[in-house]
């Protein structure tokens, strides 16, 4: 049976004891992380979120306390009072508290524990399903504890920085209006308004712009957002963003400066880096696509894409020549130093690119003993030498070339360069690479819907110099939009917004929305712009992604206390679940399940 | 047409200009709050969230700029460049910036504005419906701007304090499991699991306790919570709470100390008060009920309830005597100095108490010229003098007495004392009164459901010394539960939780839950307690209520940027609203509207 704490107060957290505590009378509380009974000597490790400390029960321990200690088991919750002693020659150098131990003089067993379904250890091999079912136990692992502590630190740094910069923390509603555009909304049926629904926010976009119109000048919020999409790996139905908006800005740079300041604070404080505002690289979208085949390029490694189309358009290799003739392009990357790859390894790269839908991979390995290549035999020596030149190919390099429709070629090579760099360790994975991608296109043509859709969202402004393009060649108009990319992952993005009501209406119209449509979905929003809207812009960082990047995990579930799995369910609470008929009746709903 | 900012940067916010800015070249931006054209002189007030500054266009202003200024109207958004000048003898003492004005040298009209549906002013008489429809305009009012800025300050203070005290900011899920107990859940249909639902959290109660079991030690979150209840005034379907939980506590005091520290920080920093931890009064629940007829007594005024039952049980006034005979009680309050109330005013108090369901109000006014009373004629002089004595009645006082069932008497007098104090200004309304109500009963018997229900919630622990009562007289057992009351309003509350799995199961059973019920609704939660749960407790403050108290508003809509009205709809966005059939189909839902 559990005992009371009985007035004991913790001296400090377990992981905080050090040499200078020696001879002090102390109290620690926590979980038993390890238990060793040597007969006349019992050692336990006591664990809390700060780490572990060793507690010993020996012949100096009162006998009834020693007797109590023999009943301890892993994960029992204990309160130990005792005296700190040097471990002498038995120092554990792997442990911050390894110089000392606590010799127990009193022990309270605050709670017992059944044998846990798995050992609480970062080394334990346990399946994801079991871990997530017993999430409260998995969260006891030091690595997850540290990640969530870092997450808390990051949100605190964020709030301190934005508060200092004059941003107000303002909460926006969760029960909003459904304005489907892009992702699917989570709906919430109304009981008071039969047949009507709220929608959970996909982002606080409209509200934060309304706050600018309301004159709050600078707003931020760490906002939960919801998207009912089919989950891919590293997506969650609910996710958090650091959302901010500011008035009286008109250039990308105005917002980027604030965002860079935040990134510096987070990375410098959490990782001891020395980032500085104003030093982040900016790559225009077109250049990112051309060089890296991606709007979120990973530039920790070079592997730039080179356009070979002009060099090979008249060659005898029909795959290349025909591709160019049909309006496609031939591009490649130089995998520096990888000429030593085996045929099997190169074939695997061929399989990889087929996943993107291209027909195949042309390659040339510049080995010391001569060139091995899938296509060189169709080329003249001059053509090959032009290719080498264009790709800066030296002995030892492996050239990987693809011929297809340009968009597909870029996309594939964008993926291939990351795959090759990852597989063959072409870069230092502990390094960070930060950059802005700017000058995104405003619109892109959706072949399926036969209309333009917004690349960012319909509230993004067009670059002043590109306004005329809206009437002549809308697909070419560039937006005042910017994404922040860390290690090839989109960490955030934003834009300078439209603040002119006529321009906003024009934008909606360009997206194919009828006047009635606009009125129904965004009527109140468009109205708001009529009464004096300051120029404004903003940005949102994906908090989950940032925490992943800072803590170096590639599993989004690691950074969320109670995550959902791919089918959007919680294995611990078993949400979602059926509800009582009376609850449905009150909501005027009937379920119409699909036939099996 | 709107102009660009053109590279101007704000010198500071409008309300921040002072004497020491005189002769400086400055830039301000904001909304035109007032426009006066005197022919050769134009004055405008420029407003932002910090206040207003006067801008003048005079004969020193370039003529094309002066010309542009003639086009300004209220709520236009402007950027003004100019020089700060003393107003000389035309100082406006009511304005922090009243010593100076800005003589414009340049003006950019950043956006125009149609005539707003109401004047942006705290004095404008405008109906609530219009205000809420144009919430983004109403929010421009200085009073609402200040309230939301104070709210942002309060959340910052809260986070700083709790971070300093070692609490981790951990986010818990919004898409949870429906475990109906108490209020109605908002449900969210699942698309991936046909016929199943998530529930939006009524509070993060289960999750925060699981975080303690997971070893995070101290948790906090400013958490949005949801209750689908019929809204009363000052209730919102979504509301925010400062939610915290801490491990290794076992006495109320352990949590109360942290909570008091937070209250001190908030009130001292926001209102310049000098509150100190450990100085807050504690009133046990039973005493609060007995003296104030309320578990959240307003003690800014005395008006204590006195029990007169013993004094009047044998009197000739049958209303009193019969009431006691039937097991009820006779109690009253002494409305000090209100003997001068007219008969009409006293009758109004009689009407007021009838609203509670009592039959009437007995009263006695101790006027200088003699006693006027509704019941004195039935009493002996000795009986009356005993009553005066018990109620500390002096000349000039008005005694208000009620005879009925005890619970109803207390409830009614609890309401009456507040009503009288409010109506006749018996206290300083600018004063703050803080107190704890402790020792709440653990359970109360629900006559309708014929079972015990938890007064706080089923996770609250019973006082150690009252554990035996659970088996003998559960209604008498007191909980380790505490509410924090400010000015007669419940500002927060919490408890030391059950951490023993057997006790938790016993509690569920006492609430009439079957084993299957427990397993279905709280199975994962009960399981968690088996693997080592530290003793823990916590508390939540109602953030909206706190902000109301600090800013002195009695309208909850004032402290929420985008509030809902009583029927849970948003007059601005018109949420909730009908959705597309395709959205419903994807959720396997059909609407079954009530017949008109």
mmCIF file of C-alpha atoms in Angstrom, chain B residues 117-131 138 141:
data_model
loop_
_atom_site.group_PDB
_atom_site.id
_atom_site.type_symbol
_atom_site.label_atom_id
_atom_site.label_comp_id
_atom_site.label_asym_id
_atom_site.label_seq_id
_atom_site.Cartn_x
_atom_site.Cartn_y
_atom_site.Cartn_z
ATOM 1 C CA UNK B 117 -21.259 51.445 -39.949
ATOM 2 C CA UNK B 118 -20.532 53.113 -36.612
ATOM 3 C CA UNK B 119 -18.032 55.600 -35.280
ATOM 4 C CA UNK B 120 -14.920 53.996 -33.793
ATOM 5 C CA UNK B 121 -15.257 55.348 -30.288
ATOM 6 C CA UNK B 122 -15.882 54.023 -26.812
ATOM 7 C CA UNK B 123 -18.720 56.534 -26.498
ATOM 8 C CA UNK B 124 -20.637 55.491 -29.612
ATOM 9 C CA UNK B 125 -24.026 54.025 -28.837
ATOM 10 C CA UNK B 126 -24.231 50.980 -31.062
ATOM 11 C CA UNK B 127 -26.179 47.759 -30.642
ATOM 12 C CA UNK B 128 -24.357 44.563 -29.841
ATOM 13 C CA UNK B 129 -25.456 42.838 -33.035
ATOM 14 C CA UNK B 130 -23.902 45.509 -35.234
ATOM 15 C CA UNK B 131 -20.749 45.590 -33.152
ATOM 16 C CA UNK B 138 -15.434 47.292 -32.901
ATOM 17 C CA UNK B 141 -12.064 50.865 -29.981
#
